[in-house]
Amino acid sequence: MTEASVREFKMPDVGEGLTEAEILKWFVQPGDTVTDGQVVCEVETAKAAVELPIPYDGVVRDLHFPEGTTVDVGTAIIAVDVGGGSAPAAEEPADVPAAEEPKAEGSGRQPVLVGYGVAASSTRRRPRKGPEVPVQQVSTAIQTELNGHAPAAQTAPAPAAPVTAERPLAKPPVRKLAKDLGVDLATVVPTGPDGIITREDVHAAVAAAEPKAPEPAVAPAPAAAPAPAAYDTTRETRVPVKGVRKATAAAMVGSAFTAPHVTEFVTVDVTRTMKLVEELKEDKEFAGLRVNPLLLIAKALLVAIRRHPEINASWDEAAQEIVVKHYVNLGIAAATPRGLIVPNIKDAHAKTLPQLAESLGELVSTAREGKTSPAAMQGGTVTITNVGVFGVDTGTPILNPGESAILAVGAIKLQPWVHKGKVKPRQVTTLALSFDHRLVDGELGSKVLADVAAILEQPKRLMTWA
């Protein structure tokens, strides 16, 4: 194996414009054999958890970062020997002029294995720099050292000037680490077997070289109490903001202070919709599919968008244009252990009700398993967030960046309601529609919200308006 056969696999951009990802779990260790396409680790980006496959065959040489580390896109995270062997690399004799290439008598050049060195002896190895020595003398000295015989000084005349320090022993990844950190290996104290310099030795050298801040001269304090901790860990817990939560926070702040939000509300009797849900559960066309109120709410919103397509748009700040979309990628906000994500159903406008039910079921299951792909969260046009599952009446949702509207659905509760001139218990909910007032005025927003409410009150409109 040569150092050239070691391939460095870099953290890819697994989503659009991502700059970093956290390594959640390694599935391989140094020494393991990997094949093209084999998943080697799971990472969490600002959008989702993603499994990364290795793009070549080989043997794992090194994992550059431990689990839990956030790594920039483009940074090497794993080294793989693709040369078919697992032995350390052969070291080329260094600093010898080309005209004086050392040759072993009758057998060509003899390599020194990096990290293994030569047989134990007190022999000093050949000089890195120094006066010219006849080629035969250099060759004899190297051959003697490789064979573990007596020191070269006893088998060949000593050069006129003293030899310089020998080249430190280290494996290729350690040499690269030292080079990246600006550490001269000649100054590092080795702790590995046979005097090999390890990665830990390099890091120790860096730590030792860091300047210590001078302590200010102060008068001795009289029996002062110890300084308190930054916070009381028995009373507070601090959770690092990263991954999906970090991206969501940034997106919501950007949306709230970029798009002028307007939110309108309507309370509606959805008793007939709830009855239809129960009927569809018994319909053989929906056998094995998830049928719930969200399915009919999603269909009602799609019909309202068909009747008022101008709401399905986005604002192009650079071009100062409103971009009306002739397709609907329907986002469904989902709460997951990693935070809030909004995957979307591609071309939801073209799906039948059973197809929409199937897509909703797959979306929810995938989100709960933490397997939502970055692609599934890109390109949304409008979103539904069902806050009613938490028992609240409704809310004022913030737009998903790049979208024009978001519909919040509150809890469906049995309430007293005037129906056909009499007060009766009815299934009631409150809807809230937030929209970008730059491209959706009050009239358009009101019409869309009123249409959704009308369909949920009289679901037969799904047929007459579709």
Short mmCIF file of C-alpha atoms in Angstrom, two decimals, residues 31-424:
data_model
loop_
_atom_site.label_atom_id
_atom_site.label_comp_id
_atom_site.label_asym_id
_atom_site.label_seq_id
_atom_site.Cartn_x
_atom_site.Cartn_y
_atom_site.Cartn_z
CA GLY A 31 -9.43 -2.06 9.76
CA ASP A 32 -12.94 -2.83 8.46
CA THR A 33 -13.36 -3.69 4.78
CA VAL A 34 -15.89 -1.52 2.93
CA THR A 35 -17.46 -1.79 -0.50
CA ASP A 36 -18.76 0.76 -2.96
CA GLY A 37 -22.18 1.95 -1.79
CA GLN A 38 -21.85 0.66 1.79
CA VAL A 39 -23.24 3.03 4.44
CA VAL A 40 -20.39 4.08 6.74
CA CYS A 41 -22.05 6.69 8.93
CA GLU A 42 -25.22 8.60 9.72
CA VAL A 43 -25.10 12.40 9.82
CA GLU A 44 -27.62 15.05 10.79
CA THR A 45 -27.84 18.11 8.60
CA ALA A 46 -29.85 21.24 9.19
CA LYS A 47 -32.74 19.43 7.52
CA ALA A 48 -32.66 15.72 8.29
CA ALA A 49 -30.69 12.66 9.31
CA VAL A 50 -28.94 11.08 6.32
CA GLU A 51 -26.94 7.87 5.85
CA LEU A 52 -23.71 8.33 3.86
CA PRO A 53 -22.43 5.56 1.54
CA ILE A 54 -18.74 5.25 0.68
CA PRO A 55 -18.06 5.57 -3.07
CA TYR A 56 -15.25 2.99 -3.36
CA ASP A 57 -13.93 -0.37 -2.13
CA GLY A 58 -11.11 -0.63 0.38
CA VAL A 59 -10.00 -0.89 4.01
CA VAL A 60 -10.79 1.81 6.56
CA ARG A 61 -7.57 3.46 7.72
CA ASP A 62 -8.86 6.23 9.97
CA LEU A 63 -12.02 7.96 11.23
CA HIS A 64 -11.04 11.61 11.42
CA PHE A 65 -13.84 12.73 13.78
CA PRO A 66 -15.70 11.09 16.68
CA GLU A 67 -19.47 10.81 16.92
CA GLY A 68 -21.15 14.05 17.94
CA THR A 69 -18.74 16.27 15.99
CA THR A 70 -20.13 18.94 13.63
CA VAL A 71 -18.05 18.98 10.44
CA ASP A 72 -18.00 21.50 7.59
CA VAL A 73 -19.03 20.31 4.14
CA GLY A 74 -15.93 19.44 2.11
CA THR A 75 -13.89 18.27 5.12
CA ALA A 76 -12.40 14.76 4.97
CA ILE A 77 -14.11 12.51 7.54
CA ILE A 78 -12.76 9.02 6.77
CA ALA A 79 -9.62 7.62 5.10
CA VAL A 80 -9.84 4.40 3.08
CA ASP A 81 -7.00 2.38 1.56
CA VAL A 82 -8.23 1.49 -1.92
CA GLY A 83 -5.01 -0.30 -2.85
CA GLY A 84 -6.24 -3.68 -1.64
CA GLY A 85 -3.83 -4.01 1.31
CA SER A 86 -3.88 -3.16 4.96
CA ALA A 87 -0.15 -2.77 5.61
CA PRO A 88 1.30 0.69 6.26
CA ALA A 89 2.75 2.65 3.38
CA ALA A 90 6.27 2.23 2.07
CA GLU A 91 8.44 5.21 2.84
CA GLU A 92 10.50 6.72 0.08
CA PRO A 93 14.11 7.54 1.05
CA ALA A 94 14.07 11.30 1.55
CA ASP A 95 16.47 14.09 0.68
CA VAL A 96 18.82 12.00 -1.48
CA PRO A 97 19.83 13.57 -4.84
CA ALA A 98 18.48 11.73 -7.86
CA ALA A 99 22.00 11.03 -9.13
CA GLU A 100 22.73 9.26 -5.86
CA GLU A 101 19.62 7.02 -5.71
CA PRO A 102 20.67 4.27 -3.22
CA LYS A 103 20.70 0.75 -4.56
CA ALA A 104 20.94 -2.48 -2.62
CA GLU A 105 23.55 -4.71 -4.12
CA GLY A 106 21.99 -6.99 -6.71
CA SER A 107 18.36 -6.53 -5.62
CA GLY A 108 17.24 -2.94 -6.26
CA ARG A 109 16.11 -0.41 -3.66
CA GLN A 110 15.04 -1.66 -0.24
CA PRO A 111 12.14 0.30 1.29
CA VAL A 112 11.70 1.19 4.95
CA LEU A 113 8.16 0.60 6.21
CA VAL A 114 6.78 3.75 7.80
CA GLY A 115 5.76 3.12 11.39
CA TYR A 116 7.77 -0.11 11.62
CA GLY A 117 11.36 1.12 11.27
CA VAL A 118 14.35 -1.18 11.23
CA ALA A 119 15.55 -3.92 13.55
CA ALA A 120 16.29 -2.72 17.06
CA SER A 121 19.83 -1.41 17.39
CA SER A 122 21.70 1.70 18.42
CA THR A 123 22.47 2.54 14.79
CA ARG A 124 21.87 6.10 13.64
CA ARG A 125 20.08 6.15 10.32
CA ARG A 126 21.35 7.87 7.18
CA PRO A 127 21.61 11.68 7.26
CA ARG A 128 18.85 13.90 5.88
CA LYS A 129 21.37 16.63 5.01
CA GLY A 130 25.15 16.70 4.88
CA PRO A 131 28.22 16.51 2.66
CA GLU A 132 28.35 14.19 -0.30
CA VAL A 133 29.28 10.59 0.49
CA PRO A 134 30.29 8.05 -2.13
CA VAL A 135 27.25 6.14 -3.33
CA GLN A 136 28.79 2.78 -2.39
CA GLN A 137 29.29 3.95 1.20
CA VAL A 138 25.64 5.13 1.47
CA SER A 139 24.36 1.91 -0.08
CA THR A 140 26.41 -0.22 2.27
CA ALA A 141 25.21 1.74 5.30
CA ILE A 142 21.53 1.43 4.34
CA GLN A 143 21.86 -2.27 3.55
CA THR A 144 23.55 -2.90 6.88
CA GLU A 145 20.83 -1.00 8.76
CA LEU A 146 18.02 -2.88 7.01
CA ASN A 147 19.62 -6.24 7.82
CA GLY A 148 20.00 -5.35 11.51
CA HIS A 149 23.80 -5.69 11.50
CA ALA A 150 26.47 -3.60 13.16
CA PRO A 151 26.39 0.22 12.86
CA ALA A 152 27.23 1.72 9.50
CA ALA A 153 30.17 3.49 11.09
CA GLN A 154 31.88 0.11 11.54
CA THR A 155 31.41 -1.00 7.92
CA ALA A 156 32.17 2.16 5.99
CA PRO A 157 34.40 5.20 6.45
CA ALA A 158 32.65 7.98 8.32
CA PRO A 159 31.81 11.12 6.33
CA ALA A 160 33.84 14.23 6.91
CA ALA A 161 31.00 16.04 8.71
CA PRO A 162 28.70 14.75 11.48
CA VAL A 163 25.34 13.32 10.35
CA THR A 164 22.09 15.14 11.10
CA ALA A 165 19.03 13.84 12.98
CA GLU A 166 17.19 10.80 11.67
CA ARG A 167 13.71 11.04 10.14
CA PRO A 168 10.98 10.49 12.79
CA LEU A 169 8.81 7.40 12.46
CA ALA A 170 5.13 8.07 11.72
CA LYS A 171 2.36 6.68 9.57
CA PRO A 172 1.06 8.69 6.58
CA PRO A 173 -2.15 9.93 8.27
CA VAL A 174 -0.10 11.15 11.24
CA ARG A 175 2.34 12.93 8.94
CA LYS A 176 -0.58 14.63 7.21
CA LEU A 177 -2.07 15.64 10.56
CA ALA A 178 1.26 17.14 11.65
CA LYS A 179 1.57 19.01 8.38
CA ASP A 180 -1.97 20.40 8.67
CA LEU A 181 -1.30 21.54 12.26
CA GLY A 182 2.13 22.97 11.45
CA VAL A 183 3.98 20.57 13.74
CA ASP A 184 7.59 19.54 13.06
CA LEU A 185 7.68 15.78 13.73
CA ALA A 186 11.32 16.07 14.78
CA THR A 187 10.13 17.97 17.88
CA VAL A 188 7.46 15.44 18.87
CA VAL A 189 8.10 12.90 21.63
CA PRO A 190 6.94 9.47 20.37
CA THR A 191 4.98 7.13 22.63
CA GLY A 192 4.08 4.39 20.16
CA PRO A 193 5.82 1.02 19.85
CA ASP A 194 9.35 1.13 18.40
CA GLY A 195 9.35 4.92 18.68
CA ILE A 196 6.38 5.54 16.37
CA ILE A 197 4.72 8.95 16.64
CA THR A 198 0.95 8.68 17.15
CA ARG A 199 -1.89 11.15 16.52
CA GLU A 200 -2.09 11.72 20.27
CA ASP A 201 1.60 12.67 20.32
CA VAL A 202 0.97 15.33 17.65
CA HIS A 203 -1.98 16.78 19.54
CA ALA A 204 0.09 16.78 22.75
CA ALA A 205 2.81 18.74 20.96
CA VAL A 206 0.26 21.30 19.80
CA ALA A 207 -1.12 21.67 23.32
CA ALA A 208 2.37 22.07 24.77
CA ALA A 209 3.21 24.78 22.25
CA GLU A 210 0.13 26.89 22.98
CA PRO A 211 1.14 30.04 24.87
CA LYS A 212 -0.10 30.27 28.42
CA ALA A 213 -1.86 33.49 29.36
CA PRO A 214 0.14 35.29 32.09
CA GLU A 215 -1.58 35.36 35.43
CA PRO A 216 -2.15 38.90 36.72
CA ALA A 217 -0.32 39.81 39.88
CA VAL A 218 -2.88 40.24 42.63
CA ALA A 219 -2.69 40.49 46.36
CA PRO A 220 -3.67 37.32 48.23
CA ALA A 221 -7.37 37.32 49.01
CA PRO A 222 -8.50 36.42 52.49
CA ALA A 223 -10.15 32.97 52.45
CA ALA A 224 -12.45 33.74 49.52
CA ALA A 225 -15.25 31.33 48.68
CA PRO A 226 -14.76 29.32 45.47
CA ALA A 227 -16.17 30.89 42.31
CA PRO A 228 -19.66 29.57 41.49
CA ALA A 229 -20.27 27.50 38.36
CA ALA A 230 -21.56 29.22 35.23
CA TYR A 231 -25.00 27.79 36.08
CA ASP A 232 -26.46 25.36 38.56
CA THR A 233 -26.66 22.01 36.78
CA THR A 234 -29.18 20.78 39.34
CA ARG A 235 -31.56 23.62 38.40
CA GLU A 236 -30.80 24.17 34.73
CA THR A 237 -30.10 22.07 31.65
CA ARG A 238 -28.51 23.60 28.56
CA VAL A 239 -29.16 22.00 25.19
CA PRO A 240 -26.87 22.94 22.26
CA VAL A 241 -28.77 24.45 19.35
CA LYS A 242 -27.71 22.57 16.24
CA GLY A 243 -28.97 20.49 13.35
CA VAL A 244 -32.68 20.72 12.58
CA ARG A 245 -33.47 22.97 15.54
CA LYS A 246 -30.78 25.46 14.58
CA ALA A 247 -31.97 25.59 10.96
CA THR A 248 -35.62 25.93 12.00
CA ALA A 249 -34.83 28.81 14.34
CA ALA A 250 -32.87 30.68 11.66
CA ALA A 251 -35.57 30.07 9.04
CA MET A 252 -38.40 31.24 11.29
CA VAL A 253 -36.57 34.40 12.33
CA GLY A 254 -35.75 35.14 8.69
CA SER A 255 -39.35 34.51 7.61
CA ALA A 256 -40.91 36.56 10.42
CA PHE A 257 -38.75 39.60 9.66
CA THR A 258 -38.79 39.31 5.85
CA ALA A 259 -42.36 38.49 4.84
CA PRO A 260 -45.14 40.75 6.23
CA HIS A 261 -47.43 38.21 7.90
CA VAL A 262 -51.19 38.55 8.07
CA THR A 263 -53.29 35.93 9.87
CA GLU A 264 -57.07 35.46 9.54
CA PHE A 265 -59.30 33.10 11.54
CA VAL A 266 -62.56 31.27 11.03
CA THR A 267 -64.48 28.87 13.28
CA VAL A 268 -66.40 26.18 11.44
CA ASP A 269 -68.78 23.28 12.07
CA VAL A 270 -67.01 20.15 10.75
CA THR A 271 -69.54 17.58 11.91
CA ARG A 272 -70.27 16.38 8.35
CA THR A 273 -66.55 16.09 7.61
CA MET A 274 -66.06 13.91 10.70
CA LYS A 275 -68.91 11.65 9.55
CA LEU A 276 -67.30 11.36 6.11
CA VAL A 277 -63.99 10.38 7.70
CA GLU A 278 -65.71 7.47 9.47
CA GLU A 279 -67.40 6.38 6.23
CA LEU A 280 -64.11 6.45 4.28
CA LYS A 281 -62.46 4.25 6.90
CA GLU A 282 -64.94 1.54 5.94
CA ASP A 283 -64.51 2.05 2.19
CA LYS A 284 -62.49 -0.71 0.52
CA GLU A 285 -60.76 1.91 -1.68
CA PHE A 286 -59.03 3.13 1.49
CA ALA A 287 -58.18 -0.28 2.95
CA GLY A 288 -54.79 -0.13 4.68
CA LEU A 289 -54.56 3.67 4.26
CA ARG A 290 -54.43 6.37 6.92
CA VAL A 291 -57.80 8.17 6.93
CA ASN A 292 -58.24 11.09 9.33
CA PRO A 293 -59.56 14.68 9.34
CA LEU A 294 -56.19 15.98 8.07
CA LEU A 295 -56.74 14.09 4.80
CA LEU A 296 -59.97 15.98 4.05
CA ILE A 297 -58.53 19.28 5.28
CA ALA A 298 -55.60 18.83 2.87
CA LYS A 299 -58.01 18.07 0.02
CA ALA A 300 -60.13 21.11 0.92
CA LEU A 301 -57.06 23.37 0.77
CA LEU A 302 -56.05 21.91 -2.61
CA VAL A 303 -59.51 22.62 -4.00
CA ALA A 304 -59.40 26.19 -2.63
CA ILE A 305 -56.03 26.71 -4.32
CA ARG A 306 -57.45 25.43 -7.61
CA ARG A 307 -60.20 28.05 -7.31
CA HIS A 308 -57.72 30.80 -6.36
CA PRO A 309 -54.36 29.85 -7.91
CA GLU A 310 -52.78 33.26 -7.21
CA ILE A 311 -52.21 32.26 -3.58
CA ASN A 312 -49.88 29.42 -4.63
CA ALA A 313 -46.94 31.73 -5.30
CA SER A 314 -43.60 33.00 -4.02
CA TRP A 315 -41.83 36.35 -3.87
CA ASP A 316 -38.63 36.75 -5.92
CA GLU A 317 -36.80 39.58 -4.15
CA ALA A 318 -33.90 39.74 -6.61
CA ALA A 319 -36.12 39.99 -9.70
CA GLN A 320 -38.92 41.86 -7.92
CA GLU A 321 -41.44 39.38 -9.31
CA ILE A 322 -44.30 37.26 -8.00
CA VAL A 323 -43.82 33.65 -9.14
CA VAL A 324 -47.15 31.84 -9.45
CA LYS A 325 -46.74 28.05 -9.24
CA HIS A 326 -48.87 25.81 -11.46
CA TYR A 327 -48.29 22.86 -9.13
CA VAL A 328 -48.80 22.34 -5.41
CA ASN A 329 -46.12 20.74 -3.25
CA LEU A 330 -48.13 20.45 -0.06
CA GLY A 331 -46.04 20.76 3.11
CA ILE A 332 -47.12 19.01 6.31
CA ALA A 333 -45.44 20.28 9.49
CA ALA A 334 -44.25 17.33 11.60
CA ALA A 335 -42.88 17.36 15.13
CA THR A 336 -40.02 14.87 15.49
CA PRO A 337 -37.45 14.13 18.22
CA ARG A 338 -34.95 16.21 16.23
CA GLY A 339 -37.31 19.17 15.97
CA LEU A 340 -39.94 20.55 13.60
CA ILE A 341 -39.59 19.57 9.95
CA VAL A 342 -41.83 20.30 6.96
CA PRO A 343 -41.63 17.59 4.29
CA ASN A 344 -43.96 18.06 1.35
CA ILE A 345 -46.05 15.91 -0.96
CA LYS A 346 -44.87 16.56 -4.51
CA ASP A 347 -47.61 17.44 -7.03
CA ALA A 348 -50.31 16.96 -4.43
CA HIS A 349 -52.79 18.80 -6.69
CA ALA A 350 -52.75 15.87 -9.16
CA LYS A 351 -53.47 13.11 -6.63
CA THR A 352 -56.77 11.36 -6.04
CA LEU A 353 -58.05 11.13 -2.47
CA PRO A 354 -56.70 7.56 -1.97
CA GLN A 355 -53.33 8.61 -3.45
CA LEU A 356 -53.24 11.63 -1.14
CA ALA A 357 -54.01 9.36 1.84
CA GLU A 358 -51.15 7.05 0.86
CA SER A 359 -48.71 9.95 0.51
CA LEU A 360 -49.72 11.41 3.88
CA GLY A 361 -49.22 8.05 5.56
CA GLU A 362 -45.74 7.62 4.07
CA LEU A 363 -44.77 11.19 4.98
CA VAL A 364 -45.79 10.80 8.63
CA SER A 365 -44.17 7.37 9.05
CA THR A 366 -40.90 8.49 7.50
CA ALA A 367 -40.78 11.62 9.67
CA ARG A 368 -41.37 9.64 12.87
CA GLU A 369 -38.54 7.27 11.96
CA GLY A 370 -36.23 10.22 11.38
CA LYS A 371 -35.61 9.13 7.77
CA THR A 372 -37.01 12.15 5.92
CA SER A 373 -34.63 13.07 3.10
CA PRO A 374 -33.51 16.65 2.40
CA ALA A 375 -35.17 16.45 -1.03
CA ALA A 376 -38.53 15.77 0.63
CA MET A 377 -38.26 19.12 2.44
CA GLN A 378 -37.38 21.23 -0.57
CA GLY A 379 -39.66 22.95 -3.03
CA GLY A 380 -42.80 23.31 -0.89
CA THR A 381 -45.42 25.86 -2.01
CA VAL A 382 -48.03 25.90 0.82
CA THR A 383 -48.12 24.20 4.23
CA ILE A 384 -50.59 22.78 6.76
CA THR A 385 -49.74 22.62 10.46
CA ASN A 386 -52.08 20.62 12.68
CA VAL A 387 -51.71 22.19 16.12
CA GLY A 388 -55.01 20.62 17.17
CA VAL A 389 -53.24 17.34 17.97
CA PHE A 390 -51.81 19.14 21.02
CA GLY A 391 -55.29 20.14 22.23
CA VAL A 392 -55.02 23.86 21.39
CA ASP A 393 -57.70 25.80 19.52
CA THR A 394 -55.41 27.38 16.91
CA GLY A 395 -52.36 29.63 16.49
CA THR A 396 -50.73 32.23 14.27
CA PRO A 397 -48.32 30.13 12.18
CA ILE A 398 -45.16 31.56 10.63
CA LEU A 399 -44.68 31.00 6.92
CA ASN A 400 -42.27 28.35 5.75
CA PRO A 401 -39.52 30.31 3.92
CA GLY A 402 -40.27 30.73 0.22
CA GLU A 403 -43.99 30.00 0.59
CA SER A 404 -46.96 32.34 0.48
CA ALA A 405 -49.42 30.71 2.90
CA ILE A 406 -49.73 28.30 5.82
CA LEU A 407 -52.96 26.89 7.28
CA ALA A 408 -53.15 26.05 10.99
CA VAL A 409 -55.83 23.57 12.12
CA GLY A 410 -57.04 23.67 15.71
CA ALA A 411 -58.49 20.95 17.90
CA ILE A 412 -61.84 19.54 16.84
CA LYS A 413 -64.16 19.67 19.86
CA LEU A 414 -67.79 19.02 20.63
CA GLN A 415 -69.33 22.46 21.25
CA PRO A 416 -72.80 24.03 21.40
CA TRP A 417 -73.60 25.35 17.93
CA VAL A 418 -76.64 26.82 16.25
CA HIS A 419 -77.70 24.27 13.64
CA LYS A 420 -80.94 24.64 11.68
CA GLY A 421 -82.19 27.24 14.15
CA LYS A 422 -81.48 25.18 17.25
CA VAL A 423 -78.53 24.95 19.62
CA LYS A 424 -77.03 21.50 19.28
#
